[in-house]
Short mmCIF file of N, CA and C in Angstrom, two decimals:
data_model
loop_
_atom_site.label_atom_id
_atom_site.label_comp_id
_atom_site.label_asym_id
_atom_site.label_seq_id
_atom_site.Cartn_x
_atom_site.Cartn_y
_atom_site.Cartn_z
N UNK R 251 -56.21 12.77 45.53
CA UNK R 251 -55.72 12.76 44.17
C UNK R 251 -54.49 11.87 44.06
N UNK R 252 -54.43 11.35 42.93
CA UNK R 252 -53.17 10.25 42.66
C UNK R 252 -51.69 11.14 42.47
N UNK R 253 -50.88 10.65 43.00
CA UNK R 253 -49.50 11.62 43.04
C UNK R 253 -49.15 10.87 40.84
N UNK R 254 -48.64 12.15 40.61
CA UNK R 254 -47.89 12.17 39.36
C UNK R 254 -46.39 11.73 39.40
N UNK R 255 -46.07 10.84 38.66
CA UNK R 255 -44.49 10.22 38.75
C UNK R 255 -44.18 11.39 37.26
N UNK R 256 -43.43 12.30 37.91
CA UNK R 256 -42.49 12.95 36.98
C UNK R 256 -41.06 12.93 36.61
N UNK R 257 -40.72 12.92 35.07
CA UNK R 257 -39.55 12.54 35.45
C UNK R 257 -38.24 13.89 35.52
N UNK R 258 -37.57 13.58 36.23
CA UNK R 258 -36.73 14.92 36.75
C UNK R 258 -35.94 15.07 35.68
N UNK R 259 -35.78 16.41 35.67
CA UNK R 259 -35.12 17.46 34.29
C UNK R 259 -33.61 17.26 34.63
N UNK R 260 -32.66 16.77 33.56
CA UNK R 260 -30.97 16.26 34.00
C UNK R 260 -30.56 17.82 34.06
N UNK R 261 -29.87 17.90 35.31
CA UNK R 261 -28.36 19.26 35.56
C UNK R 261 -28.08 19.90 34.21
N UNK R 262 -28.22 21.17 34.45
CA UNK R 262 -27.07 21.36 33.14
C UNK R 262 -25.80 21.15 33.00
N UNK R 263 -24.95 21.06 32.41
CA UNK R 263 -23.74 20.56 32.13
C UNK R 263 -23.07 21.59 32.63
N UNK R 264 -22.18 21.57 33.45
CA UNK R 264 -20.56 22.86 33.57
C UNK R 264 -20.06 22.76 32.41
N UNK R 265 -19.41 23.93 32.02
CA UNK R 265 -17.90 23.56 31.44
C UNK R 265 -17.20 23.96 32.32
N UNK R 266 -17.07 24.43 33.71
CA UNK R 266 -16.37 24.36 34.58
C UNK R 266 -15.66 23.44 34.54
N UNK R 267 -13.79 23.67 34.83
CA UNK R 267 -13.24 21.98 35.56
C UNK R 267 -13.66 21.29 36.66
N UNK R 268 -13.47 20.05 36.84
CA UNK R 268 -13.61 19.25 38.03
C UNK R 268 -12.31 20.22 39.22
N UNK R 269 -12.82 19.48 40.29
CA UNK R 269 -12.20 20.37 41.57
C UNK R 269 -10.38 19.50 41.52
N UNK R 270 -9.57 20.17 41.73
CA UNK R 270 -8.03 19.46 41.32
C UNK R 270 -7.74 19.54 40.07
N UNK R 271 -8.63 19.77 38.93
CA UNK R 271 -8.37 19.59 37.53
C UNK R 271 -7.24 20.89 37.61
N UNK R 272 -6.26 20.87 37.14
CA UNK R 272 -5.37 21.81 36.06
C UNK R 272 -4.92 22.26 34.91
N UNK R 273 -5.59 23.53 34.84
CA UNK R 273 -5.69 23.52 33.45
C UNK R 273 -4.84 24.51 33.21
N UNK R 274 -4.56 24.04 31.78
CA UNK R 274 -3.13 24.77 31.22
C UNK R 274 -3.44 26.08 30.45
N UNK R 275 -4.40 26.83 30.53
CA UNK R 275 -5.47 27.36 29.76
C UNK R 275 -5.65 27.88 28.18
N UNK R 276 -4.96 26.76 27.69
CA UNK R 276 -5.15 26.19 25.90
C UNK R 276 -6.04 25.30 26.32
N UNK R 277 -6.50 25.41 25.41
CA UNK R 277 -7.52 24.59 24.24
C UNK R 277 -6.87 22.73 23.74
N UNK R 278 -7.33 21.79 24.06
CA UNK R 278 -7.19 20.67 23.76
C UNK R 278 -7.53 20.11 22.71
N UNK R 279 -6.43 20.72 21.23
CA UNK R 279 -6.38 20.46 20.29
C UNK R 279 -5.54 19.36 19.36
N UNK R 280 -5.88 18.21 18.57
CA UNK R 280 -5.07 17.57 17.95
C UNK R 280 -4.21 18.33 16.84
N UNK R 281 -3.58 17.95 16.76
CA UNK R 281 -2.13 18.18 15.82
C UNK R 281 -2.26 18.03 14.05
N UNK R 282 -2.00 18.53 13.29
CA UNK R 282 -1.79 17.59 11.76
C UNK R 282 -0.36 17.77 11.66
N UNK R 283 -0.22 16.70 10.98
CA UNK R 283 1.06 16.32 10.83
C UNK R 283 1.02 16.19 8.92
N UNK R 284 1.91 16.79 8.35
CA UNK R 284 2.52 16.48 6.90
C UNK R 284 3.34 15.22 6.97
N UNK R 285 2.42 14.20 6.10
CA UNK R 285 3.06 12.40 6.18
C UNK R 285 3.83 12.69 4.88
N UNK R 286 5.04 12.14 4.13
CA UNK R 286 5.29 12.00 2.86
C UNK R 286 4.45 11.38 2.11
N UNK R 287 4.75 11.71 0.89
CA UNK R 287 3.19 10.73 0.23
C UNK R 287 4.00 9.69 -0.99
N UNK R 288 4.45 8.91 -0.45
CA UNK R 288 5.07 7.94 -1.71
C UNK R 288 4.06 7.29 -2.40
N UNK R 289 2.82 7.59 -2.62
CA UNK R 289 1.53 6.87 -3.75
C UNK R 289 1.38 7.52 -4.90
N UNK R 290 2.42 8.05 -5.25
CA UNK R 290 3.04 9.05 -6.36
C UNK R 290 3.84 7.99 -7.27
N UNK R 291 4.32 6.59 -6.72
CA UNK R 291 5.16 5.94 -7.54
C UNK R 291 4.03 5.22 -8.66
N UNK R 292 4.53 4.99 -9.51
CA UNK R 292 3.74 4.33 -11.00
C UNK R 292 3.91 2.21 -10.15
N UNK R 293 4.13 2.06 -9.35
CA UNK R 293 3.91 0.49 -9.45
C UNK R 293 3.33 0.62 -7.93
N UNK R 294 2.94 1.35 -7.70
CA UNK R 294 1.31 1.97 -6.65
C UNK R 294 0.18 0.75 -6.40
N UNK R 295 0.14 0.07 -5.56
CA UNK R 295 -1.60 -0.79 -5.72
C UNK R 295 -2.03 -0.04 -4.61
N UNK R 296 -3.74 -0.73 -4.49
CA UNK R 296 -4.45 0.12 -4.06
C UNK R 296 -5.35 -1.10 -3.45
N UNK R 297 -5.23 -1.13 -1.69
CA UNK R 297 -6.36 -1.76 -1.53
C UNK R 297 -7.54 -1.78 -0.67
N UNK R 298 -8.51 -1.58 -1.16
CA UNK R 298 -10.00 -1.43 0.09
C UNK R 298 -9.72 -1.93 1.43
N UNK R 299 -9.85 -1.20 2.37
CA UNK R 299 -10.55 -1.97 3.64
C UNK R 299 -11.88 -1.71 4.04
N UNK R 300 -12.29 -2.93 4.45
CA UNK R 300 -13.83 -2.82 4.90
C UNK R 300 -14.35 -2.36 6.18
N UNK R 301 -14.81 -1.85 6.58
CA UNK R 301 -15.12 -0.86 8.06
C UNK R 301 -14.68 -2.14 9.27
N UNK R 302 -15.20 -3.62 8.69
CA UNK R 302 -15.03 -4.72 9.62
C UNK R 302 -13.69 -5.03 10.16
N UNK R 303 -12.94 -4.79 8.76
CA UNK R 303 -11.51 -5.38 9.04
C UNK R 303 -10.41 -4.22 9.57
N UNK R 304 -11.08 -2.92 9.61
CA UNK R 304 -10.49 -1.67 9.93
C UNK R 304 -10.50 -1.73 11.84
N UNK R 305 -9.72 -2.25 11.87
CA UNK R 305 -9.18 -2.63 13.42
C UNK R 305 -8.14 -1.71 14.03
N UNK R 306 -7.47 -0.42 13.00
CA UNK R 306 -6.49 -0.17 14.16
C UNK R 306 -6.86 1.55 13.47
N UNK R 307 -6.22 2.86 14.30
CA UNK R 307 -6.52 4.04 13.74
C UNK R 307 -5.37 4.68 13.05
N UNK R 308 -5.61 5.10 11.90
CA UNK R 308 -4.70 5.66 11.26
C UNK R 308 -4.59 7.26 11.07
N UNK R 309 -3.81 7.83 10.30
CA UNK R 309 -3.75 9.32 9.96
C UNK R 309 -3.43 9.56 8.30
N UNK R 310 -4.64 9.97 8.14
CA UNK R 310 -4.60 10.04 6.68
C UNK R 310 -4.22 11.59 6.50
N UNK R 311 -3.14 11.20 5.41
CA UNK R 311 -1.96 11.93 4.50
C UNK R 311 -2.19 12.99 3.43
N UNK R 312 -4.13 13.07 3.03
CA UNK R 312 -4.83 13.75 2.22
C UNK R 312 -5.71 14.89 3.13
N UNK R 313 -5.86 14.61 4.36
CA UNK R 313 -6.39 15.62 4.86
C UNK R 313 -6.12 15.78 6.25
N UNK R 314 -5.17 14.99 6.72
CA UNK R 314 -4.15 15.05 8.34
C UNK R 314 -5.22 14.70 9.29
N UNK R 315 -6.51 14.25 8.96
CA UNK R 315 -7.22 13.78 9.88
C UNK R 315 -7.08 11.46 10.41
N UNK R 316 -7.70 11.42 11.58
CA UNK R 316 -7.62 10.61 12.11
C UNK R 316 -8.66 9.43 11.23
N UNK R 317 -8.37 8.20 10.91
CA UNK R 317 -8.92 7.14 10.43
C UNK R 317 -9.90 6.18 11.62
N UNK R 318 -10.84 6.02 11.94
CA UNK R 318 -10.81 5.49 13.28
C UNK R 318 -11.12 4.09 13.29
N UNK R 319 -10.87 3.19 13.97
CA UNK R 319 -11.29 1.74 14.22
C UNK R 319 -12.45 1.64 13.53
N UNK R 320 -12.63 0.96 12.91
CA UNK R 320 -14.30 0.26 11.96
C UNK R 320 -15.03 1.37 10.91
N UNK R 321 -13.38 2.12 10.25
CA UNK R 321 -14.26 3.07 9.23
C UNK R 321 -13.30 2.69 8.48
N UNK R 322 -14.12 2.03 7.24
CA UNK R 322 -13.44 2.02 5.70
C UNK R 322 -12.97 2.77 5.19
N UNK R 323 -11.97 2.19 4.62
CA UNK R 323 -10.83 3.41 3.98
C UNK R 323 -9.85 2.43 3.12
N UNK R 324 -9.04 2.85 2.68
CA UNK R 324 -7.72 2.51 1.27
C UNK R 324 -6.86 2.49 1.65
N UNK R 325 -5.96 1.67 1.05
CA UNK R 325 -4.57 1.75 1.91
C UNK R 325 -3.81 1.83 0.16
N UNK R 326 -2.83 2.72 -0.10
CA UNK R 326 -2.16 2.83 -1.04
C UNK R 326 -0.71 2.22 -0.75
N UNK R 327 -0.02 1.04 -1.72
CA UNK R 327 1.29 0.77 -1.13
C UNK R 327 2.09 0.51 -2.44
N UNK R 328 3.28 0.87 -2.43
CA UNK R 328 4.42 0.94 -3.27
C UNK R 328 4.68 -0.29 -3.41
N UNK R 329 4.84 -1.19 -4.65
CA UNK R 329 5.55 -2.29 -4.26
C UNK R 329 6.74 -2.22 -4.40
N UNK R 330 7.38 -1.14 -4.63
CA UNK R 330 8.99 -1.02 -4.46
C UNK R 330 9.28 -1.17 -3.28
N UNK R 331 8.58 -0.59 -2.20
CA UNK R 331 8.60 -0.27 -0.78
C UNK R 331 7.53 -0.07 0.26
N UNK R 332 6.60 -1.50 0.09
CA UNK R 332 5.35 -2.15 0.91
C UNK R 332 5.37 -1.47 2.44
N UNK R 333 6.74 -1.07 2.89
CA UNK R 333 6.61 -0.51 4.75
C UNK R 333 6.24 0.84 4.64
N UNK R 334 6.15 1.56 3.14
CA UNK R 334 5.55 3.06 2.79
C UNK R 334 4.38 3.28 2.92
N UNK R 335 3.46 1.86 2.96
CA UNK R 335 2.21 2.20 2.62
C UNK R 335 1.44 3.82 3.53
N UNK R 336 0.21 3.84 2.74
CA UNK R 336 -0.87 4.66 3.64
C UNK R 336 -1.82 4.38 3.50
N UNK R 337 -2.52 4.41 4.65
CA UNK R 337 -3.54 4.51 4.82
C UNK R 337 -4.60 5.95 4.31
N UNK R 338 -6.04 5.91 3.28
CA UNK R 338 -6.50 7.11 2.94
C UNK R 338 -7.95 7.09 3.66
N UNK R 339 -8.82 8.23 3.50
CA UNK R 339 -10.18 8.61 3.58
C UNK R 339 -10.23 7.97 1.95
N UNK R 340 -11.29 7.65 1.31
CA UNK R 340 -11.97 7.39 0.34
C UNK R 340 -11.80 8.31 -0.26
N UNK R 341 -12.71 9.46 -0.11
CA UNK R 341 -13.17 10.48 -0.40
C UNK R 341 -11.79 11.15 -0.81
N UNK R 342 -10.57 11.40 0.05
CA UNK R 342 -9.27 12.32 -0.10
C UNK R 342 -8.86 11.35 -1.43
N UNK R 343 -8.78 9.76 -1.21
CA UNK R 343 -7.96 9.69 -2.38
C UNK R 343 -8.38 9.87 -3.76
N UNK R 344 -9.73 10.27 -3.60
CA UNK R 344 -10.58 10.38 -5.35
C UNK R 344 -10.33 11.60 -5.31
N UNK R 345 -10.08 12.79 -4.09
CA UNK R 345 -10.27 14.24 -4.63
C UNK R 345 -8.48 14.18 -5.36
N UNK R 346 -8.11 13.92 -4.59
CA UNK R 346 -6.46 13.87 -5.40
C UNK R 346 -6.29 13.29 -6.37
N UNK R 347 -6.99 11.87 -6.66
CA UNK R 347 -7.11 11.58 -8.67
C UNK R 347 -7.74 12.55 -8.96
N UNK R 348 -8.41 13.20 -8.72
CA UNK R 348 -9.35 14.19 -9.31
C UNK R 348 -8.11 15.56 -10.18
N UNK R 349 -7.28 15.72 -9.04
CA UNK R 349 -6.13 17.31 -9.10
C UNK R 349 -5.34 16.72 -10.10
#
C-alpha cells in the first residue's frame, strides 16, 4: 500500500512563560492617558490623513486609544497654536460634533 503524506497537527499553544521569563504577575496592560483638547478653539482647521501618508502612531484624545502607522485619521490644529495639534479616530471626531 502507498504510505499517506499527512500533515502534522501544530502544538497547542502554552500560556505558560518561557523558561527565565519573569513575571511580575499583572497583566500587560496599556495606559490611557487624558490629552488636553485645544480643538475647542473657533480658528480650528481640520485635516485628513490618508492611511498612506499615516507614517507615525499617535494617541487619540477622543477615546485614549492608539492611532497606528497606515490608519487614516484627522488631525485637528489651532492656528493660534499649530504645536497643539491632534491627532483623531474619524469616527471619535464626528461622535464629538455629534455631543
Amino acid at each position: 500500500m502507498p504510505k499517506r503524506n499527512r500533515r502534522r497537527q501544530p502544538a497547542p499553544k502554552s500560556n505558560k512563560p518561557k523558561a527565565g521569563h519573569k513575571s511580575t504577575g499583572r497583566p500587560k496592560v496599556k495606559g490611557r492617558r487624558t490629552l488636553a483638547d485645544p480643538s475647542d478653539a473657533p480658528d480650528t482647521e481640520i485635516h485628513f490623513v490618508s492611511a498612506a501618508d499615516a507614517s507615525k502612531d499617535y494617541l487619540c484624545p477622543g477615546c485614549g486609544r492608539e492611532i497606528s502607522v497606515g490608519q487614516g485619521h484627522l488631525v485637528a490644529v489651532p492656528a493660534s497654536a499649530p504645536d497643539l495639534r491632534r491627532h483623531w479616530h474619524r469616527g471619535c471626531w464626528e461622535r464629538r460634533m455629534r455631543q
